Each structure stands twice: as structure tokens, then as C-alpha cells.
PDB file of C-alpha atoms and ligand atoms in Angstrom:
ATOM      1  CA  UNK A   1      25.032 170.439 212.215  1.00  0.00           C
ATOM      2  CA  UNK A   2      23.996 167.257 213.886  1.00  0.00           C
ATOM      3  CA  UNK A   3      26.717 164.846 213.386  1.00  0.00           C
ATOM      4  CA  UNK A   4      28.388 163.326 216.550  1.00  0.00           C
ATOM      5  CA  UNK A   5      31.987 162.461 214.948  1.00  0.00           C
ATOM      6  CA  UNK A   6      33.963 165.906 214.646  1.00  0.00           C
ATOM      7  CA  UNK A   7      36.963 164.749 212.328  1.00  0.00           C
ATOM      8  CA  UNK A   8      38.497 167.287 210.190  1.00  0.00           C
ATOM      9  CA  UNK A   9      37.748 167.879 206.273  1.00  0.00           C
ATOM     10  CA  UNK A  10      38.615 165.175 203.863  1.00  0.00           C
ATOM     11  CA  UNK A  11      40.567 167.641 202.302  1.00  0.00           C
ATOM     12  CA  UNK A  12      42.516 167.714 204.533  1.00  0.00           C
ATOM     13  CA  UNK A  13      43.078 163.490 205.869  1.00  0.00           C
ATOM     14  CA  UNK A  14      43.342 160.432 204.980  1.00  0.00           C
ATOM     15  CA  UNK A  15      40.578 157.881 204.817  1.00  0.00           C
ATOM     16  CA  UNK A  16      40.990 154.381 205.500  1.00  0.00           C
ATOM     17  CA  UNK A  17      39.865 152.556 202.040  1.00  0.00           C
ATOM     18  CA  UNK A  18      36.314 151.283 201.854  1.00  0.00           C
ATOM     19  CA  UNK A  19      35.507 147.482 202.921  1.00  0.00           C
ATOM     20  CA  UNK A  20      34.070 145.156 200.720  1.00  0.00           C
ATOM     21  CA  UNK A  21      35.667 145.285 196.743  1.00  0.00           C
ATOM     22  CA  UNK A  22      36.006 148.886 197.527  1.00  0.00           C
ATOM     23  CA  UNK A  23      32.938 150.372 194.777  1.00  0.00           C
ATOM     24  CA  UNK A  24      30.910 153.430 197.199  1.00  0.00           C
ATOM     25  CA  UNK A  25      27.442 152.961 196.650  1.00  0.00           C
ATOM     26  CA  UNK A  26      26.428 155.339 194.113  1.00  0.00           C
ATOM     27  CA  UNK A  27      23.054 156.830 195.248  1.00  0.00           C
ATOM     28  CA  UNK A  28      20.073 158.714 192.799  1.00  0.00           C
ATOM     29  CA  UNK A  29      18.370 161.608 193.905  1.00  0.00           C
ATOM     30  CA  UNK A  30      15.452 161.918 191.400  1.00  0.00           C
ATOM     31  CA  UNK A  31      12.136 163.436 191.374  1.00  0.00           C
ATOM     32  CA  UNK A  32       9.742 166.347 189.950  1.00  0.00           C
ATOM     33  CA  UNK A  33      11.426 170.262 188.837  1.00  0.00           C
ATOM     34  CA  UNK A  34      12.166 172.225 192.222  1.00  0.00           C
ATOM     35  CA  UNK A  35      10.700 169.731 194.230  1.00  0.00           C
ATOM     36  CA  UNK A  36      14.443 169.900 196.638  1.00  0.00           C
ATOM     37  CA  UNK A  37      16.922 167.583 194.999  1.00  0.00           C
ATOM     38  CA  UNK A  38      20.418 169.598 195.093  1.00  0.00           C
ATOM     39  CA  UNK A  39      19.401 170.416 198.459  1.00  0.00           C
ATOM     40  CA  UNK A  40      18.956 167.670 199.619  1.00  0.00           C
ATOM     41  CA  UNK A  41      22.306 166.644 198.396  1.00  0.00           C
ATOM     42  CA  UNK A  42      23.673 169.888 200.154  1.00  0.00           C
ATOM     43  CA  UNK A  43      22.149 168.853 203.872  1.00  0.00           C
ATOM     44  CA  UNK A  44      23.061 165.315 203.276  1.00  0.00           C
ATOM     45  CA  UNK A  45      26.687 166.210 202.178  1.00  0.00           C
ATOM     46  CA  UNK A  46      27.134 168.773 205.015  1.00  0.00           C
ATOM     47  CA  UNK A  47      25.305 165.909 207.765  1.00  0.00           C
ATOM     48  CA  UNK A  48      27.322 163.048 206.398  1.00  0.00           C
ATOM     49  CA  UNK A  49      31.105 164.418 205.269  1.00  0.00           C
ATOM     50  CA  UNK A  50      33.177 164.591 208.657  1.00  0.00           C
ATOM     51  CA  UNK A  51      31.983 160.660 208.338  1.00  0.00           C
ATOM     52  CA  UNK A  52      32.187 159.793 204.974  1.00  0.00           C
ATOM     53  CA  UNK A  53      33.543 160.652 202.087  1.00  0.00           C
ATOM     54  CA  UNK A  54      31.456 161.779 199.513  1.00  0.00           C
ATOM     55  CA  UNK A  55      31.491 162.889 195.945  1.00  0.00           C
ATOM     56  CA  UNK A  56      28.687 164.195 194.047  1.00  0.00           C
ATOM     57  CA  UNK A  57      27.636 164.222 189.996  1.00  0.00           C
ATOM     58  CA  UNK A  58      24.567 166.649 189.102  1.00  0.00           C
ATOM     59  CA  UNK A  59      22.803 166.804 185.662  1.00  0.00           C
ATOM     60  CA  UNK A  60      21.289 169.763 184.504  1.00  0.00           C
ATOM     61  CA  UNK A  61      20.052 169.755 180.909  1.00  0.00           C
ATOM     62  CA  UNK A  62      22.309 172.744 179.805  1.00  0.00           C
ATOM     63  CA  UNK A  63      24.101 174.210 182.210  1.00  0.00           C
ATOM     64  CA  UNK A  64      25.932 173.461 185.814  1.00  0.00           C
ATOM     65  CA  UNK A  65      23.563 175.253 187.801  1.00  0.00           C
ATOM     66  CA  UNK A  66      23.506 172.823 190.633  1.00  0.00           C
ATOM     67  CA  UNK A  67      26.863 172.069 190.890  1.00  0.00           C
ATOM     68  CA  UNK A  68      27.769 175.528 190.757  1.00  0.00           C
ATOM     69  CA  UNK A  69      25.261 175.903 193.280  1.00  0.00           C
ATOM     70  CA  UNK A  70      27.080 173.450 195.266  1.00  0.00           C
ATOM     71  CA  UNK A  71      30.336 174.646 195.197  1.00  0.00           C
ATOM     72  CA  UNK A  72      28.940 178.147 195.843  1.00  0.00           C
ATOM     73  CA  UNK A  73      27.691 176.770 199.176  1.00  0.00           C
ATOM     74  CA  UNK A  74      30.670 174.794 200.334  1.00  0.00           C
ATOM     75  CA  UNK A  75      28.909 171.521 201.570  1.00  0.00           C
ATOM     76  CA  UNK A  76      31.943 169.829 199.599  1.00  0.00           C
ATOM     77  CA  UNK A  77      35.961 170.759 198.261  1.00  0.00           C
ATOM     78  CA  UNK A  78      35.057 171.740 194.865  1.00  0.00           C
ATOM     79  CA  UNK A  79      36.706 168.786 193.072  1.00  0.00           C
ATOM     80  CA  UNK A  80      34.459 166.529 194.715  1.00  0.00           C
ATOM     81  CA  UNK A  81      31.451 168.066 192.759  1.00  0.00           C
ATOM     82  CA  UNK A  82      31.119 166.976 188.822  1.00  0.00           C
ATOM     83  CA  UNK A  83      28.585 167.657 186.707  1.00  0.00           C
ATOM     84  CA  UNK A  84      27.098 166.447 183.717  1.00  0.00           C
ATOM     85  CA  UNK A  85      25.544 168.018 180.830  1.00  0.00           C
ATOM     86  CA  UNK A  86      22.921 165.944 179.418  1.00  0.00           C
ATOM     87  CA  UNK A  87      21.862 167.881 176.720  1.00  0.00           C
ATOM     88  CA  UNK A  88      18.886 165.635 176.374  1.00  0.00           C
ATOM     89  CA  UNK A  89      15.867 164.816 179.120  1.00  0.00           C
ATOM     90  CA  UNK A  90      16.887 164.025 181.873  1.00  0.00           C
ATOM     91  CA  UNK A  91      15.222 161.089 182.264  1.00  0.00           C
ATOM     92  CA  UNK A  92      17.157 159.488 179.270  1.00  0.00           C
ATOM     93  CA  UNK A  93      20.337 160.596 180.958  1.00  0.00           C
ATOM     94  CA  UNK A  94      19.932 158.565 183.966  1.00  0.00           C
ATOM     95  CA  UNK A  95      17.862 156.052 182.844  1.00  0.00           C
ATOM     96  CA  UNK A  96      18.620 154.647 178.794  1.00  0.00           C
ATOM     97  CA  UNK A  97      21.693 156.738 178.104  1.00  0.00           C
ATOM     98  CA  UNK A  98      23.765 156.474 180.795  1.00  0.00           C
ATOM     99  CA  UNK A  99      27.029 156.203 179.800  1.00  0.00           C
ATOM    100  CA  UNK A 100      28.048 160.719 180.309  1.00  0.00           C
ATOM    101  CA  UNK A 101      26.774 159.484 183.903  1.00  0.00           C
ATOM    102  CA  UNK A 102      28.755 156.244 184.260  1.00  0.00           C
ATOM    103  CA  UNK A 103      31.759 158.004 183.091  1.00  0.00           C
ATOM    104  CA  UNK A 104      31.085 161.336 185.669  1.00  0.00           C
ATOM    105  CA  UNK A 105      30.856 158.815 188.311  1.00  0.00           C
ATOM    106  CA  UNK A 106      33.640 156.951 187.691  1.00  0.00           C
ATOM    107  CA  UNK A 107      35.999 159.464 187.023  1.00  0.00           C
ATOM    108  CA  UNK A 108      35.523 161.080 190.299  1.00  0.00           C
ATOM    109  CA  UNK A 109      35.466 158.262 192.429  1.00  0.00           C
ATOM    110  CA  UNK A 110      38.641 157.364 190.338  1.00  0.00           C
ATOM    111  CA  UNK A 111      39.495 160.936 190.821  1.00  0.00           C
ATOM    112  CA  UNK A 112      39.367 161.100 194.390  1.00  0.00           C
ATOM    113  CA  UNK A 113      40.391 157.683 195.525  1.00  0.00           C
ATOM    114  CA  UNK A 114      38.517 157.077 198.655  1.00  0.00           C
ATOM    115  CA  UNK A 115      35.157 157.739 198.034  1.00  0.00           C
ATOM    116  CA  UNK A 116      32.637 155.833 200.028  1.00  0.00           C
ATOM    117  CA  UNK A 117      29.249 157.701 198.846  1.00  0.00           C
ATOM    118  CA  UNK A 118      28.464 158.918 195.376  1.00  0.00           C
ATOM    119  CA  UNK A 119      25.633 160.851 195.151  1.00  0.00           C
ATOM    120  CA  UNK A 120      23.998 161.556 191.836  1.00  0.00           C
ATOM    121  CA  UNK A 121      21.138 164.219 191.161  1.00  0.00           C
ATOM    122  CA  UNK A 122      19.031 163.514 187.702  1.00  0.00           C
ATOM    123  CA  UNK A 123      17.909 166.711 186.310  1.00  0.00           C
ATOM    124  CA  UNK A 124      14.485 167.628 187.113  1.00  0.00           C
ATOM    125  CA  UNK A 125      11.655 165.556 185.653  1.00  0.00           C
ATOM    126  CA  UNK A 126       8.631 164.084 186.053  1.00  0.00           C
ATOM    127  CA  UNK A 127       6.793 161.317 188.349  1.00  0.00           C
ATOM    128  CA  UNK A 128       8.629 158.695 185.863  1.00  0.00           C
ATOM    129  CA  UNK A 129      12.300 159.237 185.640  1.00  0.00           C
ATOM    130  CA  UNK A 130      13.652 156.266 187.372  1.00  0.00           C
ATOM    131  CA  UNK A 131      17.447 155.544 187.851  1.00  0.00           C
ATOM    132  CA  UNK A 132      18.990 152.848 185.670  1.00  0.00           C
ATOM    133  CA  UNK A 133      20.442 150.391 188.044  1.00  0.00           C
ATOM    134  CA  UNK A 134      23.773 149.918 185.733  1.00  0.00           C
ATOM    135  CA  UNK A 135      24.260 153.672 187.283  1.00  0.00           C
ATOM    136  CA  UNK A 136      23.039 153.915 190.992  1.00  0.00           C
ATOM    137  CA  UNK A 137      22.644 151.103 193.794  1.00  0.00           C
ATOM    138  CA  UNK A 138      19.719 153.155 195.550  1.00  0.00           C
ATOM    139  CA  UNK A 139      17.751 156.017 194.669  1.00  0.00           C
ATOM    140  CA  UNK A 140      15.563 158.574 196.940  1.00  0.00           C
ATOM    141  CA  UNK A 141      12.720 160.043 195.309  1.00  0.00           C
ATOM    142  CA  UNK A 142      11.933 163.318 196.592  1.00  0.00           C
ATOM    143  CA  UNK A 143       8.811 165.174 196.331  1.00  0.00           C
ATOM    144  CA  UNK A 144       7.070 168.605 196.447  1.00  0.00           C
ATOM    145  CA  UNK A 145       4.631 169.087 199.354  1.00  0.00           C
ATOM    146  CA  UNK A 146       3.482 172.656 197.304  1.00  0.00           C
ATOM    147  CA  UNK A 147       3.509 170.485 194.497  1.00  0.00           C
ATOM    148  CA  UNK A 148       0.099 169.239 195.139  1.00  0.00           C
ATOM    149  CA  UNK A 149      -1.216 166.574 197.845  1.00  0.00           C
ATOM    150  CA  UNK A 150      -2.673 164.140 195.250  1.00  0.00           C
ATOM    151  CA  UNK A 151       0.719 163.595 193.177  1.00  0.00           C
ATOM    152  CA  UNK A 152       1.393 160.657 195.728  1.00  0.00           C
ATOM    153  CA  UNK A 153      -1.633 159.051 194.672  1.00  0.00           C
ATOM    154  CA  UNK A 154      -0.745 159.285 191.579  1.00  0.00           C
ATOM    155  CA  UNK A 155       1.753 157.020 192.134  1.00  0.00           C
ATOM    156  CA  UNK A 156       4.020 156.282 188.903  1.00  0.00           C
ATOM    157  CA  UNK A 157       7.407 154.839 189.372  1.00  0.00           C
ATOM    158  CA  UNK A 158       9.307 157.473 191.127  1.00  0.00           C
ATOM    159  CA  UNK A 159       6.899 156.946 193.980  1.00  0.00           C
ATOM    160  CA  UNK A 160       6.544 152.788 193.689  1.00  0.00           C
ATOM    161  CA  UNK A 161      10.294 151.409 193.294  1.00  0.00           C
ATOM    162  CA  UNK A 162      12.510 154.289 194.872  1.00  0.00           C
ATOM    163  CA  UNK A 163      14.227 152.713 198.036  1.00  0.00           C
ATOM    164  CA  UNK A 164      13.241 155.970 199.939  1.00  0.00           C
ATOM    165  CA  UNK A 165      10.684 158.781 198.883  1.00  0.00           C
ATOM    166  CA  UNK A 166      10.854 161.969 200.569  1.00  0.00           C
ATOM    167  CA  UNK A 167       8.149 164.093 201.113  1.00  0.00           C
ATOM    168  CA  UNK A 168       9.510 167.240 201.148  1.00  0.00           C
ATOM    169  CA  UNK A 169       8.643 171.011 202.248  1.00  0.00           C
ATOM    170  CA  UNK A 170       6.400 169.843 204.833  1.00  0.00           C
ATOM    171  CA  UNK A 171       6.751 173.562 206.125  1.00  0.00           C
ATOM    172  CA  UNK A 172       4.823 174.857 203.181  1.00  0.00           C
ATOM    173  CA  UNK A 173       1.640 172.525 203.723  1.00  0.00           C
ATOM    174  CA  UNK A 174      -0.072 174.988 206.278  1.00  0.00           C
ATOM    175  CA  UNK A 175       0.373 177.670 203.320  1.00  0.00           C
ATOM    176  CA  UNK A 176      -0.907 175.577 200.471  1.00  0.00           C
ATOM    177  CA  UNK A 177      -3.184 173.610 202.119  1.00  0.00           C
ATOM    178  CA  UNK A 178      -1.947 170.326 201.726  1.00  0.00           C
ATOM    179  CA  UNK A 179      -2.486 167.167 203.845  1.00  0.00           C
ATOM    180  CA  UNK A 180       0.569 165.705 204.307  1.00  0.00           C
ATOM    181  CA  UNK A 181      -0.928 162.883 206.467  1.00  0.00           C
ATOM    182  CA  UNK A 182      -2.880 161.916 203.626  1.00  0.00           C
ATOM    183  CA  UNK A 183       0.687 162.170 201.410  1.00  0.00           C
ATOM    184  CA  UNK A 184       2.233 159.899 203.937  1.00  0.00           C
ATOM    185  CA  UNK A 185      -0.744 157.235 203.266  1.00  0.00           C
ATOM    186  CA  UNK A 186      -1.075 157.706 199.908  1.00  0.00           C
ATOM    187  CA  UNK A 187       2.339 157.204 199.565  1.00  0.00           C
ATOM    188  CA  UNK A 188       2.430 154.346 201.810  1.00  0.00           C
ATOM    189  CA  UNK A 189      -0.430 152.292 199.859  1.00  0.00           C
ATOM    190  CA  UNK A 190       1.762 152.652 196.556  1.00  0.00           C
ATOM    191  CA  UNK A 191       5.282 151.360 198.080  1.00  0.00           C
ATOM    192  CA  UNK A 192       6.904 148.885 200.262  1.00  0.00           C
ATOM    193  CA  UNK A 193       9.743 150.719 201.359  1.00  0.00           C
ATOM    194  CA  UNK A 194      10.109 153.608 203.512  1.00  0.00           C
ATOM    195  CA  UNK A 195       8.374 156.902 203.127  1.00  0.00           C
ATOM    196  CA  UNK A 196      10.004 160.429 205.424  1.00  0.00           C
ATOM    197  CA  UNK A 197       8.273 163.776 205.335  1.00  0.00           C
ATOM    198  CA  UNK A 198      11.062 166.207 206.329  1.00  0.00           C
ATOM    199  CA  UNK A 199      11.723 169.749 205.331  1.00  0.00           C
ATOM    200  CA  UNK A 200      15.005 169.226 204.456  1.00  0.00           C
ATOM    201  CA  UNK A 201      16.044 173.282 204.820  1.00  0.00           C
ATOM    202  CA  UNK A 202      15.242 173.230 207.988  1.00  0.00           C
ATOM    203  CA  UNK A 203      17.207 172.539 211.515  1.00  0.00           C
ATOM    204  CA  UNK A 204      17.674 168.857 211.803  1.00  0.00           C
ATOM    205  CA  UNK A 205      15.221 168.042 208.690  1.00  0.00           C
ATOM    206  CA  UNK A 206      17.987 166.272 207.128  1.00  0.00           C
ATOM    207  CA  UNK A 207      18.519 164.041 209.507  1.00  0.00           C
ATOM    208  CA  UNK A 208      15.714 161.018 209.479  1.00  0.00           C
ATOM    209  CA  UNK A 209      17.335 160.608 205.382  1.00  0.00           C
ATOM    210  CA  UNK A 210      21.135 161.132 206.751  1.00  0.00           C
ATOM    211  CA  UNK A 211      20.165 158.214 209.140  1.00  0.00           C
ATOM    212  CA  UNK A 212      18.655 155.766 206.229  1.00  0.00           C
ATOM    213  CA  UNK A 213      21.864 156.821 204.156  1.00  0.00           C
ATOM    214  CA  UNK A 214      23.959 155.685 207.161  1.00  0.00           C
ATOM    215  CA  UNK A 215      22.664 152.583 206.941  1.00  0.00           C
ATOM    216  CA  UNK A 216      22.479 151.914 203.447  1.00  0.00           C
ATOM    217  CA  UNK A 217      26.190 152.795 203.262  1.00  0.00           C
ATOM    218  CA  UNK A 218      26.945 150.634 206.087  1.00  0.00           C
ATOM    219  CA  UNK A 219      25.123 147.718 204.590  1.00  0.00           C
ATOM    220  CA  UNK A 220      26.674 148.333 201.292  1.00  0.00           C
ATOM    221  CA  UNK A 221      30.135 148.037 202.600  1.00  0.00           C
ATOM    222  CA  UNK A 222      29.521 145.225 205.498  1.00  0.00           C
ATOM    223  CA  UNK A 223      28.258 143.006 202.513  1.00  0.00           C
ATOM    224  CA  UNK A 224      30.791 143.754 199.736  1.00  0.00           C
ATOM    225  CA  UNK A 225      27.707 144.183 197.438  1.00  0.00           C
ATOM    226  CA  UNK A 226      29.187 145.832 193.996  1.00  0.00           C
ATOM    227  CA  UNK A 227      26.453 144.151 191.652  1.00  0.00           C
ATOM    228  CA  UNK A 228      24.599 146.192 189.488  1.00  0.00           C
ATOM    229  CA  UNK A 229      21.210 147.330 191.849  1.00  0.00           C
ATOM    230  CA  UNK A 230      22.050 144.458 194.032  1.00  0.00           C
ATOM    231  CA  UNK A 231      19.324 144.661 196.877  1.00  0.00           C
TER     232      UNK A 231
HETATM  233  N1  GTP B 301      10.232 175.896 202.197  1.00  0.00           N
HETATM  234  C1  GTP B 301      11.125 175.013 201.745  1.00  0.00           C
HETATM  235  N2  GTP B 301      11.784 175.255 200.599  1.00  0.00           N
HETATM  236  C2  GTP B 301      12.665 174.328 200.169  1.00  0.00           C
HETATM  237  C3  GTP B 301      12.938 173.135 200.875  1.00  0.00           C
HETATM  238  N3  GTP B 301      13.838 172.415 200.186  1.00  0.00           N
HETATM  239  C4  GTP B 301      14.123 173.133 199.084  1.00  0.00           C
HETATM  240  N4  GTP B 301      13.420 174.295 199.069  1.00  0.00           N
HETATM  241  C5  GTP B 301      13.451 175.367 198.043  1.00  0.00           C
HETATM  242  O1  GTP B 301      12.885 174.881 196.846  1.00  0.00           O
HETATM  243  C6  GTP B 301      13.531 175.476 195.724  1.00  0.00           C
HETATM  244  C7  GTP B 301      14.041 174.395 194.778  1.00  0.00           C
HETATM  245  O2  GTP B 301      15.010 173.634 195.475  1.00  0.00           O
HETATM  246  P1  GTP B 301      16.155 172.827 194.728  1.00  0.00           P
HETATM  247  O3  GTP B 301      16.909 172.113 195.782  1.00  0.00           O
HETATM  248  O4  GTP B 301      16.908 173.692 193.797  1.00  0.00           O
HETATM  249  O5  GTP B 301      15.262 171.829 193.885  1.00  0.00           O
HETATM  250  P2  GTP B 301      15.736 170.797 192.738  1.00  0.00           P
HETATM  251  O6  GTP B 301      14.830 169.628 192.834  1.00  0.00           O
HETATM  252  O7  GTP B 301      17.188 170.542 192.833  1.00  0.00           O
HETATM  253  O8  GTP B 301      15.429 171.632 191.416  1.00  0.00           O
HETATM  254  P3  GTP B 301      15.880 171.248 189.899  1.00  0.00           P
HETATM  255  O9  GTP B 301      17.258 170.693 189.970  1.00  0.00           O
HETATM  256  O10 GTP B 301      15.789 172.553 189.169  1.00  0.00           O
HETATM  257  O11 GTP B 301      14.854 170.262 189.427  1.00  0.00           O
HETATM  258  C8  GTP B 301      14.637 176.346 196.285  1.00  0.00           C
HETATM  259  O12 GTP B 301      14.170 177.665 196.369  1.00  0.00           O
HETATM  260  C9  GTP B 301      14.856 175.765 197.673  1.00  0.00           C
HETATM  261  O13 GTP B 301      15.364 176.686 198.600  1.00  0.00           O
HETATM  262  C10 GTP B 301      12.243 172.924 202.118  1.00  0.00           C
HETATM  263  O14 GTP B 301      12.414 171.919 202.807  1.00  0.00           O
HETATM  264  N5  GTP B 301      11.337 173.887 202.486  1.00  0.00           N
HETATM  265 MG1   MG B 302      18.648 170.641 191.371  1.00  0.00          MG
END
């Protein structure tokens, strides 16, 4: 783990309440089937929870999976990890029909009290599922090196208007033959914000999108900003 604080658990302290109004910023993880969403969200909540404290909603189209998944692997106390079941596309769960998501998110952060970072994961779609911004404040997009080195140039929304895309499984490129440097200009042409190619699985991967979360959460909380997708 590469975090230089070394409190103990929130399970087991007290945090001091959030600045601002006191709303966490609520944070999308979308993007493309497999392409490293829920873990993501497990590096980022084992990086960031001796700092923060964090509470996580997952949508899966039937089932738990992910948060099961979660809870399985510990990054979190188990009652910090909802999930919703859409029962729909996912895309219409996080982006037109929010409200199973708006009322996951606030009845953990309700739940829990302190919360300072709410992460949500859409269920997998395509290049289009974008995050309503009545839901989140920011989104990452995260992609699939082995899901093909000319989806970036594709472009679509995902890829345009996230405030972070991820290019992920660089480790896989030598095996697929991919060129991420090409995915990192592709992507770069299509966007103003910031693109990261990590591997998130592996040591210290997590960390350049731990840093920009840092930051975000900081800003969030420095400027009192509760709007809806104020940025
Ligand atoms: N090689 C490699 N594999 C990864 C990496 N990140 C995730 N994976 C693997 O990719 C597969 C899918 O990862 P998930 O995190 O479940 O992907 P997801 O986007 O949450 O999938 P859905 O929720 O089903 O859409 C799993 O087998 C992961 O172990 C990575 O950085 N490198
Ligand atoms: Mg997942």
C-alpha cells in the first residue's frame, strides 16, 4: 500500500465531519464490460481509506456481483458497500433513471454519517453511458487496453466529457499488440481533461488516479461545492 498517513480503520474512529455543507463528492466509475471498474474501486478504496472515508454503490444489472466482490476482498467494512440492482441497462440507471442510485447513495452516506467520498460503479456498458450529473460530481472513464487500440479514437462520450479516462491494463498491450502511445494521443485529441494509462492491479498502478482523487476531494471540500456537477 502506498499511502503515507497510517491511521486506523474507520471502523474503528471517529472522523472529523467534512468542510464545506458537508455533501462527499459522489464520484462515477463508468466505462466498457470488464474493462477494470470494481477494481479500480478496490485499489482506490484500499489507497485512499486510512485518509478518507469512503462508501461505495455498485450496479450490476441482476445480481451483486461486484459488491459481493468487494466485500469478499475487504478493501471496505461491509456496510460501507451498497449495491443496486438496476434491472434495466445500465446506462439508463445512471444516466435517465436515476433515482434506485440517488436513493443507494444517499442512504449510505446517511447511513454512515461521515462519508467524504462516494464512489459509484455503473454496470458495464458501452463507449456512451455517461453519468447523470443529478447523481455524481465527477466521473472516471476507464478503458480496456485488450479491448482494442482504436476504441479511443472512436471517441464517444465516455472518452470526451469524463473528468479523467483511464487507460487501463497497460500490462496486456505487449500481449495484444496494442499501442498504447497511440491510445494516449488518440485519447488526448478527443478530450480536454486528463488522460492516465495505469494498470491498476498492479504495485503502485493505482496511484497516479488515487492522486487526481485526492485532489478532486480536496477541491470539493475547500470550495463547499454541493451543486449538481458543479465544475
Ligand atoms: N492484466 C490486468 N487485468 C486487470 C486489470 N484490471 C482489471 N483486470 C482484470 O480484468 C477483469 C475484469 O475486471 P473488473 O474489475 O471486474 O472489470 P469491470 O469493469 O468491473 O467489469 P463489469 O463490472 O463486469 O463491467 C478481471 O479479471 C480483473 O482481474 C489490470 O490492470 N491488468
Ligand atoms: Mg464491475
Amino acid at each position: 500500500m502506498n499511502h503515507s498517513h497510517d491511521h486506523s480503520h474507520h471502523d474503528n474512529h471517529e472522523h472529523p465531519a467534512p468542510r464545506g455543507d458537508g455533501r462527499p463528492l459522489r464520484l462515477g466509475i463508468g466505462g466498457p464490460v470488464g474493462s477494470g471498474k470494481t477494481s479500480l474501486v478496490a485499489e482506490l478504496c484500499t489507497a485512499l481509506r486510512n485518509e478518507l472515508s469512503v462508501a461505495v454503490v455498485t450496479n450490476d444489472i441482476f445480481t451483486s456481483e461486484d459488491a459481493e466482490a468487494l466485500r469478499r476482498e475487504n478493501v471496505l467494512p461491509a456496510e460501507r458497500i451498497a449495491a443496486v440492482e438496476t434491472g434495466c441497462c445500465p446506462h439508463t440507471a445512471i444516466r435517465d433513471d436515476i433515482a434506485a442510485n440517488l436513493d443507494a447513495v444517499e442512504a449510505i452516506e446517511r447511513r454512515i454519517g461521515d462519508v467524504e467520498l462516494t464512489l459509484v460503479e455503473s454496470g458495464g456498458d458501452n463507449l456512451t453511458a455517461l453519468f447523470s450529473q443529478g447523481l455524481v460530481d465527477r466521473q472516471i472513464f476507464v478503458l480496456d487496453t485488450a479491448g482494442g487500440d482504436d476504441v479511443p479514437r472512436k471517441g464517444g462520450p465516455g472518452v470526451a466529457l469524463a473528468d479523467l479516462l483511464v487507460i487501463n491494463k497497460v500490462d496486456l498491450a505487449p500481449h495484444v499488440g496494442a499501442d498504447v502511445e497511440r491510445m494516449i494521443s488518440d485519447a488526448t485529441e478527443r478530450r480536454d481533461g486528463p488522460v492516465v494509462a495505469t494498470s491498476v492491479r498492479s504495485p503502485g498502478g493505482i496511484e497516479p488516479i488515487a492522486n487526481w482523487v485526492r485532489r478532486e476531494v480536496l477541491d470539493w471540500t475547500l470550495s463547499g461545492d454541493s451543486s449538481p456537477g458543479g465544475r
